PDB file of C-alpha atoms in Angstrom:
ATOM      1  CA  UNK A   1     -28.084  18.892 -19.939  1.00 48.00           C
ATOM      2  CA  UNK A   2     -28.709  21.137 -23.144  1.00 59.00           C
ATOM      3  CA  UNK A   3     -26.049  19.210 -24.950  1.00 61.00           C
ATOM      4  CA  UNK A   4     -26.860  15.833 -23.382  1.00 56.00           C
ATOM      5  CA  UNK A   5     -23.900  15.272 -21.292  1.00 59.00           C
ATOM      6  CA  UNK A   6     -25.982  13.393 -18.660  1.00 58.00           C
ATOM      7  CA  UNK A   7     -26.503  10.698 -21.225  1.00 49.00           C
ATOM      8  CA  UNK A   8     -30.140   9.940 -20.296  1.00 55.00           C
ATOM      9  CA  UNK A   9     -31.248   9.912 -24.098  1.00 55.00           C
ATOM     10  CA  UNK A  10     -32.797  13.995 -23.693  1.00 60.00           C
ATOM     11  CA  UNK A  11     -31.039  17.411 -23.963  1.00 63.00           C
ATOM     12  CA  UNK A  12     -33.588  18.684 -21.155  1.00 61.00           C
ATOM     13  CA  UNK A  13     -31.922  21.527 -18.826  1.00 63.00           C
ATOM     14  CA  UNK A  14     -32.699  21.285 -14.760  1.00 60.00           C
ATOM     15  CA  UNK A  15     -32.168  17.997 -13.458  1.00 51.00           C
ATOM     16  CA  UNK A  16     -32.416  17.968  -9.766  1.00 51.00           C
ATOM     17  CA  UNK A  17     -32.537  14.344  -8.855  1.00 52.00           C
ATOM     18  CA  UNK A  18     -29.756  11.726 -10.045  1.00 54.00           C
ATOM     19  CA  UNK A  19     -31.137  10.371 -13.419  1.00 54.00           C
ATOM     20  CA  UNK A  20     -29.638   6.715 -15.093  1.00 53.00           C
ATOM     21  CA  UNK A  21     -27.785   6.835 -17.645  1.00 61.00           C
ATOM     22  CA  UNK A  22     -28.750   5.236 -20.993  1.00 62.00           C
ATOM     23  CA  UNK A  23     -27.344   1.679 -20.667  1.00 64.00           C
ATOM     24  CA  UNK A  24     -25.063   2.195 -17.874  1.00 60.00           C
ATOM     25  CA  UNK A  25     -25.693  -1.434 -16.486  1.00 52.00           C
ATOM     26  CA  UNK A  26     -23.061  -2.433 -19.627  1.00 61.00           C
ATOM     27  CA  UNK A  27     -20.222  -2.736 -17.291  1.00 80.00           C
ATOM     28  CA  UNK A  28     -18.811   0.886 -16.849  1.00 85.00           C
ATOM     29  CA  UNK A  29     -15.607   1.160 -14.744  1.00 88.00           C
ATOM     30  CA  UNK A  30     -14.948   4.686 -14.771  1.00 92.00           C
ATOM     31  CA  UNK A  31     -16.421   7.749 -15.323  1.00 92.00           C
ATOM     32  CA  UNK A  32     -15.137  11.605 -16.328  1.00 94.00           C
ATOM     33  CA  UNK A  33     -16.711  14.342 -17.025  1.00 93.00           C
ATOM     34  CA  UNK A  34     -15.339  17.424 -19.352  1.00 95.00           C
ATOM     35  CA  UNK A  35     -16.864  21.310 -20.325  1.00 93.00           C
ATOM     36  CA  UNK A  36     -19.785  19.804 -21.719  1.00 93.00           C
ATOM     37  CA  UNK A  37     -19.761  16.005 -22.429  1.00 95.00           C
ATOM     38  CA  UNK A  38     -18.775  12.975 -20.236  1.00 95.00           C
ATOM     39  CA  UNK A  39     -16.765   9.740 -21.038  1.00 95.00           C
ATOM     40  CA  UNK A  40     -16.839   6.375 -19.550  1.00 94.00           C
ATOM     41  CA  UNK A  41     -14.649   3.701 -19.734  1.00 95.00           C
ATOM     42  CA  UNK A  42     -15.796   0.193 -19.271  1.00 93.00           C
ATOM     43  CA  UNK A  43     -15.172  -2.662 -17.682  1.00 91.00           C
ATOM     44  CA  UNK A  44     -13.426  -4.398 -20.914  1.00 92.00           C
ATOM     45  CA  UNK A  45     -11.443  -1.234 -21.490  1.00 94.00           C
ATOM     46  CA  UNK A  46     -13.647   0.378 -24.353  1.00 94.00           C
ATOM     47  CA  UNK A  47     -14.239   3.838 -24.071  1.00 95.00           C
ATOM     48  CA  UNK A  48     -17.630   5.640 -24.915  1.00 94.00           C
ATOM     49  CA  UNK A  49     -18.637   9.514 -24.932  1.00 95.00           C
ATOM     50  CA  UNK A  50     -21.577  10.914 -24.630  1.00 94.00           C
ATOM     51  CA  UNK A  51     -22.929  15.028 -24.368  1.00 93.00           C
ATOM     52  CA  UNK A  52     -21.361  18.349 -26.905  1.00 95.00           C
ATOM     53  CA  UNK A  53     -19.612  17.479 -29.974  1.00 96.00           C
ATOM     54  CA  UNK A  54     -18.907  20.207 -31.802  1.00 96.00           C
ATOM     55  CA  UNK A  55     -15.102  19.870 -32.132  1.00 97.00           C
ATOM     56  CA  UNK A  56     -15.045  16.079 -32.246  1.00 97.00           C
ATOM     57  CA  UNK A  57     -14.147  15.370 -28.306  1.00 98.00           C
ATOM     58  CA  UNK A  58     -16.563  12.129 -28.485  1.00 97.00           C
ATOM     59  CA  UNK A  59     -14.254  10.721 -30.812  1.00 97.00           C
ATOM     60  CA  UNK A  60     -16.901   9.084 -32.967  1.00 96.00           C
ATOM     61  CA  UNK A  61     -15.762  10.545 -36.116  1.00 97.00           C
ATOM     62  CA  UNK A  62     -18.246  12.742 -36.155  1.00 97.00           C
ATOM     63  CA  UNK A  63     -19.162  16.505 -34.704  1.00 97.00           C
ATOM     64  CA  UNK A  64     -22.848  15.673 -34.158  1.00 96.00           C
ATOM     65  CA  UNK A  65     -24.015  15.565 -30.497  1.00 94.00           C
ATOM     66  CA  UNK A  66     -25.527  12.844 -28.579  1.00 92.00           C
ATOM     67  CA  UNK A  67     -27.646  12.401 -26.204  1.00 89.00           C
ATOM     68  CA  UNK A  68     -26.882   8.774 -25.579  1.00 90.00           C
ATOM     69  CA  UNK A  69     -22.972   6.912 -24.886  1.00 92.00           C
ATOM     70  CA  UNK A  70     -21.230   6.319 -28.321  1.00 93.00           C
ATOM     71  CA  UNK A  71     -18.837   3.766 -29.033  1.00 92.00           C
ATOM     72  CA  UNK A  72     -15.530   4.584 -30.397  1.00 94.00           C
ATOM     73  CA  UNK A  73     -14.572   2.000 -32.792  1.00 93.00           C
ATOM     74  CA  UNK A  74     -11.376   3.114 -32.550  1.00 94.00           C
ATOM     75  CA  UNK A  75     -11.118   2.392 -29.040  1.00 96.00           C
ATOM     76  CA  UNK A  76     -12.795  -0.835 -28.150  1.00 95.00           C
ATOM     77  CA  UNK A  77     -10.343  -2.542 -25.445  1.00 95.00           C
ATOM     78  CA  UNK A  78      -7.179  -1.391 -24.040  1.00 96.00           C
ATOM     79  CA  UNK A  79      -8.202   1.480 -22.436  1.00 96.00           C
ATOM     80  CA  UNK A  80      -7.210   2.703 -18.610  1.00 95.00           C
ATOM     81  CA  UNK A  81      -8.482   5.892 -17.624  1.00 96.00           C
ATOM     82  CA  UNK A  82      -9.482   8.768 -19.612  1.00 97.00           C
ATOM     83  CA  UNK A  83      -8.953  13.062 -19.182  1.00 97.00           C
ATOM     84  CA  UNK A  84     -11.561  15.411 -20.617  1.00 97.00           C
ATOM     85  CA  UNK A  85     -10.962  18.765 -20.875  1.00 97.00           C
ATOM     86  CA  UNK A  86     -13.247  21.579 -22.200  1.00 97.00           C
ATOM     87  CA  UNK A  87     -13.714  19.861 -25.663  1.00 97.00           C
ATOM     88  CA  UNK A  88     -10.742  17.608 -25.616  1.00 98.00           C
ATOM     89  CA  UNK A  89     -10.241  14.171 -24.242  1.00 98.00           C
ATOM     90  CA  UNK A  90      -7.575  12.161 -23.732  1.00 98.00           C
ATOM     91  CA  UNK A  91      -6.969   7.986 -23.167  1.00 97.00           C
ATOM     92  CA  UNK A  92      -4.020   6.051 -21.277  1.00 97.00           C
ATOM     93  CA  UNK A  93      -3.561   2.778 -23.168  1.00 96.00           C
ATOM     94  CA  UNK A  94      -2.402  -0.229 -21.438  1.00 94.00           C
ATOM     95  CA  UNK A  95       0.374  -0.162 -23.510  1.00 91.00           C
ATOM     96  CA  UNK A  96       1.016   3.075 -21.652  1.00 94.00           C
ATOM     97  CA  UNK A  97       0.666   5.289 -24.267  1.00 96.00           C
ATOM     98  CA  UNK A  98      -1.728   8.032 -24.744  1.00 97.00           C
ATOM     99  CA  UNK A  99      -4.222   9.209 -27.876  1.00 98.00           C
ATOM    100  CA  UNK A 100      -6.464  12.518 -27.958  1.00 98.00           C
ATOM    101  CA  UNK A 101      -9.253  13.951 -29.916  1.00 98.00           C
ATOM    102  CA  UNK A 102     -11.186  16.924 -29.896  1.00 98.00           C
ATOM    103  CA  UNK A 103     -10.351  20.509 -29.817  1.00 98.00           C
ATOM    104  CA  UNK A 104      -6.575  21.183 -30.856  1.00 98.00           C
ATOM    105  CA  UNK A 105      -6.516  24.978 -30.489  1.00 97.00           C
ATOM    106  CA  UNK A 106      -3.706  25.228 -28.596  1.00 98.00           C
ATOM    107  CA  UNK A 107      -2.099  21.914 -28.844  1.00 98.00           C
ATOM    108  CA  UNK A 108      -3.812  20.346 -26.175  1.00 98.00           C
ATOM    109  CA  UNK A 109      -3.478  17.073 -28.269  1.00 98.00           C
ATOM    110  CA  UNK A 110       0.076  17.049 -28.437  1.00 97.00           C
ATOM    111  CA  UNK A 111       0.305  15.751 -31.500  1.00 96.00           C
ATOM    112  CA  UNK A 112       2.416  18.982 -33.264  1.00 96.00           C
ATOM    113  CA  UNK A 113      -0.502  19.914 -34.855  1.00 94.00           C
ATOM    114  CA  UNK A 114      -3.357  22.637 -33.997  1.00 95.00           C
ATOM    115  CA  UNK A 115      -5.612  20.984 -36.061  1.00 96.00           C
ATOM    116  CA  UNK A 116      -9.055  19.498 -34.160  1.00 97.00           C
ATOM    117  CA  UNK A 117      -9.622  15.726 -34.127  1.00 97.00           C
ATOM    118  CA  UNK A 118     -12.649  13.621 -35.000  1.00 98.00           C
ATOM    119  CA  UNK A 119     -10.691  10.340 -33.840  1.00 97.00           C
ATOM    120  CA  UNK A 120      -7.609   9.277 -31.343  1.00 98.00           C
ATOM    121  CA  UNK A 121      -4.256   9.954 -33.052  1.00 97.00           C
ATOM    122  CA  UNK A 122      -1.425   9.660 -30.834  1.00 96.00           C
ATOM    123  CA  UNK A 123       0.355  12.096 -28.612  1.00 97.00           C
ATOM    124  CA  UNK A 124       3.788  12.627 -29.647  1.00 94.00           C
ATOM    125  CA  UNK A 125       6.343  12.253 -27.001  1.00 93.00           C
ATOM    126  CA  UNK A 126       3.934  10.309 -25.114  1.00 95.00           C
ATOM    127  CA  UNK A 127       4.467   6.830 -26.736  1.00 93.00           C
ATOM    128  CA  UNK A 128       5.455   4.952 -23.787  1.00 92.00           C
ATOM    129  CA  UNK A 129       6.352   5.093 -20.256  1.00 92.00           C
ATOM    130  CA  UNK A 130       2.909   7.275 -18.756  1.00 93.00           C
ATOM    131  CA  UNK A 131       1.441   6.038 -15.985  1.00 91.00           C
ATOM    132  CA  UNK A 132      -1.295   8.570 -15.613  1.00 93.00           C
ATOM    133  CA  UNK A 133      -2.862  11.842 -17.066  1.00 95.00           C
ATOM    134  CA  UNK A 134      -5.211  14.797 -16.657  1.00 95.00           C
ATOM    135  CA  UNK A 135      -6.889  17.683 -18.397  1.00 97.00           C
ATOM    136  CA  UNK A 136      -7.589  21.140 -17.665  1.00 96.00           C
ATOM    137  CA  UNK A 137      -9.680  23.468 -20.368  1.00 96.00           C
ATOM    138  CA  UNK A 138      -7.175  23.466 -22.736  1.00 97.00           C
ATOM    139  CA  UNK A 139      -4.085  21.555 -21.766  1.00 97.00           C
ATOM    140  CA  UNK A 140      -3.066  17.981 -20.943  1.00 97.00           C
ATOM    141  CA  UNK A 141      -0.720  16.497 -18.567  1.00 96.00           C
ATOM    142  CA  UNK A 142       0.813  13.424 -18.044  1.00 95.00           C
ATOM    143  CA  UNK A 143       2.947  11.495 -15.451  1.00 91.00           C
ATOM    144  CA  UNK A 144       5.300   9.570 -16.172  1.00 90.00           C
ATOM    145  CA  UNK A 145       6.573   6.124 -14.692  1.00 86.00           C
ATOM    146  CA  UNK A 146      10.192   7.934 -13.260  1.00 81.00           C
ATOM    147  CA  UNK A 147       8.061  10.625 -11.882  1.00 83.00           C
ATOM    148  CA  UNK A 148       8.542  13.728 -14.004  1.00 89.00           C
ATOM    149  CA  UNK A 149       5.461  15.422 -15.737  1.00 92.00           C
ATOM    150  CA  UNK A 150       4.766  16.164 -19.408  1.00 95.00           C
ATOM    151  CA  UNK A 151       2.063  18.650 -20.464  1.00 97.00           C
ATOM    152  CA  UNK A 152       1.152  20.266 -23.706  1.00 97.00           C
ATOM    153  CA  UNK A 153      -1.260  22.895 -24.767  1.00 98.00           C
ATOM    154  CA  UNK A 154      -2.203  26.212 -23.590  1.00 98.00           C
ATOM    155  CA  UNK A 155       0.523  28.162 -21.762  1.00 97.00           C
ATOM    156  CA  UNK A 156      -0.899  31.615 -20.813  1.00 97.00           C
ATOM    157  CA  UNK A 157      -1.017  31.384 -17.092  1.00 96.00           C
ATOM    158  CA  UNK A 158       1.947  29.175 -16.690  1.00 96.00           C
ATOM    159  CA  UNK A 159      -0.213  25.846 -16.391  1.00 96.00           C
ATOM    160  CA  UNK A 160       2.488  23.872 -18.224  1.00 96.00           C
ATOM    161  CA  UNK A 161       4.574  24.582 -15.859  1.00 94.00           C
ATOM    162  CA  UNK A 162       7.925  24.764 -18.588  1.00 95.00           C
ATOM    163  CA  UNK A 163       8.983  27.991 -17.050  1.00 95.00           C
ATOM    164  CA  UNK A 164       7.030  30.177 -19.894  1.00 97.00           C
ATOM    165  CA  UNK A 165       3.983  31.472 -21.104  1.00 97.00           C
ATOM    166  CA  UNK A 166       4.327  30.310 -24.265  1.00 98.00           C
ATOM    167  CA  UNK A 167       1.479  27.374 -25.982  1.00 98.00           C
ATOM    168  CA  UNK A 168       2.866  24.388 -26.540  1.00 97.00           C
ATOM    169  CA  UNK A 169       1.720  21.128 -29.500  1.00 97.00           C
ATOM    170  CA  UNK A 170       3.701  18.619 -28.545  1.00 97.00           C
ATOM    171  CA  UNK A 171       5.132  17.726 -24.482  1.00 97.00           C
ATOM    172  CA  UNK A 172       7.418  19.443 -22.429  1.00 96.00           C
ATOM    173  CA  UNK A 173       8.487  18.840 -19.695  1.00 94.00           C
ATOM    174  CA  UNK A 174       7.140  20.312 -16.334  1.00 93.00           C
ATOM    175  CA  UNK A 175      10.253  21.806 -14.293  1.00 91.00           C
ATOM    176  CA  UNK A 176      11.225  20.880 -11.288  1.00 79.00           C
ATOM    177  CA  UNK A 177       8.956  17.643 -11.093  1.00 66.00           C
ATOM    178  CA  UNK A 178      10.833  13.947  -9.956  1.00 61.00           C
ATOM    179  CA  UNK A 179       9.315  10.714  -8.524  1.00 55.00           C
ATOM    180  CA  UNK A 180       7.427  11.949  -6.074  1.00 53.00           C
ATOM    181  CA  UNK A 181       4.621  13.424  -8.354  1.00 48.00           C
ATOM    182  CA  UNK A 182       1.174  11.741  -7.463  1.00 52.00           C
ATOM    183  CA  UNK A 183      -0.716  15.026  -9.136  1.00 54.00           C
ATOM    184  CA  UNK A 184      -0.739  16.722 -12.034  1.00 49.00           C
ATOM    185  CA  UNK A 185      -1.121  21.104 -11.605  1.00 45.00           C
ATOM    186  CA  UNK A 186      -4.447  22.424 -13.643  1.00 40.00           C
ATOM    187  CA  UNK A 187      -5.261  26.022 -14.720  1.00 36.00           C
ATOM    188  CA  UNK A 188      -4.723  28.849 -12.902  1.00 33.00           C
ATOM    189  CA  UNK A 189      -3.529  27.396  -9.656  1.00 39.00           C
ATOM    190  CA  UNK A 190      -6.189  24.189  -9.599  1.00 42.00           C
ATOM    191  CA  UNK A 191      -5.011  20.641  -9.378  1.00 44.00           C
ATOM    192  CA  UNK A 192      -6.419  17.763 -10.855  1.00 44.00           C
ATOM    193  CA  UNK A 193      -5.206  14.487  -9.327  1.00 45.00           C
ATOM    194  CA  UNK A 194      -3.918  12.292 -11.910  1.00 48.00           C
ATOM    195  CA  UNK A 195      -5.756   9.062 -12.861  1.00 47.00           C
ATOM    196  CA  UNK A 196      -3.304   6.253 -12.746  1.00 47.00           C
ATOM    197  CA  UNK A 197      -2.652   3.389 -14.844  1.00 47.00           C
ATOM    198  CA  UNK A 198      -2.207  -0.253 -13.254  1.00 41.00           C
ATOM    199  CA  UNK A 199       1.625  -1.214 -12.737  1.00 38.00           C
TER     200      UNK A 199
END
C-alpha cells in the first residue's frame, strides 16, 4: 500500500487483515484493481480512482497520488465497467463506447497518439458497438457486440493477437475471433475475462 492503492486514507506497506476503504459505503458497484492503483465504479455509474498516479491513470487531471477515491469530473454517470492496466485505465460507456487515460507508451489508449493522459479522451475505432473490455500491462482489448475483438497497445509477445509483433495506437483487429468470444487474451499467454456491458 506504498502508493495507497488500498484506499484506506495511508500509504502504510503490510496489511494483513481486510481494511475499509475510505467511504466505500457511497454505493460502489464494481471494483478493479491495476499495477498499482484501483478503480471503482459506482452504483450511479461514476467512476473514482484511488492508489499511484504518476502517469495520470486516476484520471483526475492530475499526476499526484492519493491515498483516498477521487472523483473524475469527467466521468460522473454513464459508466459500465472499467479495465486497469499497469498505469492505464480504461471505461465502457453506456453509450458503448470506450475512453482511457494514463500511460500511452505504447498506445495502450488507442487514441493514435503515444502521448500519456491526465483525463478520458476517446479510443479511436472504439466509438460504438463494444460490449466489454480488458487490460493487460500495457495493452487494451475490447469485444465487440458481433463478437470479434479489438486491442491496441503493446505488441511484443503477440498479445494483440493481429498476427505481428508490432505496437499498435489505435485498434486492430484480433484474428481469427467471431461471436463466440466471451474473453479477451492478456500478456504472455494470460487471459483476462472481459467485463461486459448490459444489453
Amino acid at each position: 500500500d506504498t502508493d495507497g492503492e488500498l484506499g484506506d486514507g495511508t500509504a502504510d506497506d503490510g496489511r494483513f487483515v481486510p481494511m475499509p476503504v475510505v467511504n466505500a459505503l457511497t454505493g460502489y458497484a464494481k471494483v478493479y484493481a491495476g499495477g498499482q492503483h484501483t478503480c471503482a465504479v459506482t452504483r450511479r455509474g461514476a467512476v473514482r480512482c484511488w492508489g499511484r498516479n504518476l502517469a495520470g491513470q486516476l484520471g483526475d487531471g492530475t499526476t499526484k497520488t492519493r491515498i483516498r477515491p477521487t472523483a473524475l469530473s469527467t466521468l460522473a454517470h454513464g459508466v459500465v465497467a472499467v479495465a486497469a492496466g499497469r498505469n492505464h485505465t480504461c471505461a465502457l460507456m453506456r453509450a458503448s463506447r470506450v475512453v482511457c487515460w494514463g500511460d500511452d507508451g505504447y498506445g495502450q489508449l488507442g487514441d493514435g497518439k503515444r502521448a500519456d493522459r491526465r483525463l478520458p479522451a476517446r479510443a479511436a475505432k472504439l466509438s460504438r458497438g463494444v460490449v466489454a473490455i480488458a487490460a493487460g500491462a500495457s495493452h487494451t482489448c475490447a469485444l465487440m457486440r458481433g463478437g470479434h475483438v479489438f486491442c491496441t497497445g503493446q505488441n511484443g509477445h503477440g498479445q494483440l493477437g493481429d498476427g505481428t509483433k508490432k505496437d499498435r495506437r489505435t485498434s486492430v483487429a484480433v484474428v481469427g475471433f467471431g461471436a463466440a468470444v466471451c474473453t479477451v487474451p492478456g500478456v504472455l499467454g494470460k487471459t483476462f475475462t472481459a467485463a461486459r456491458a448490459a444489453a
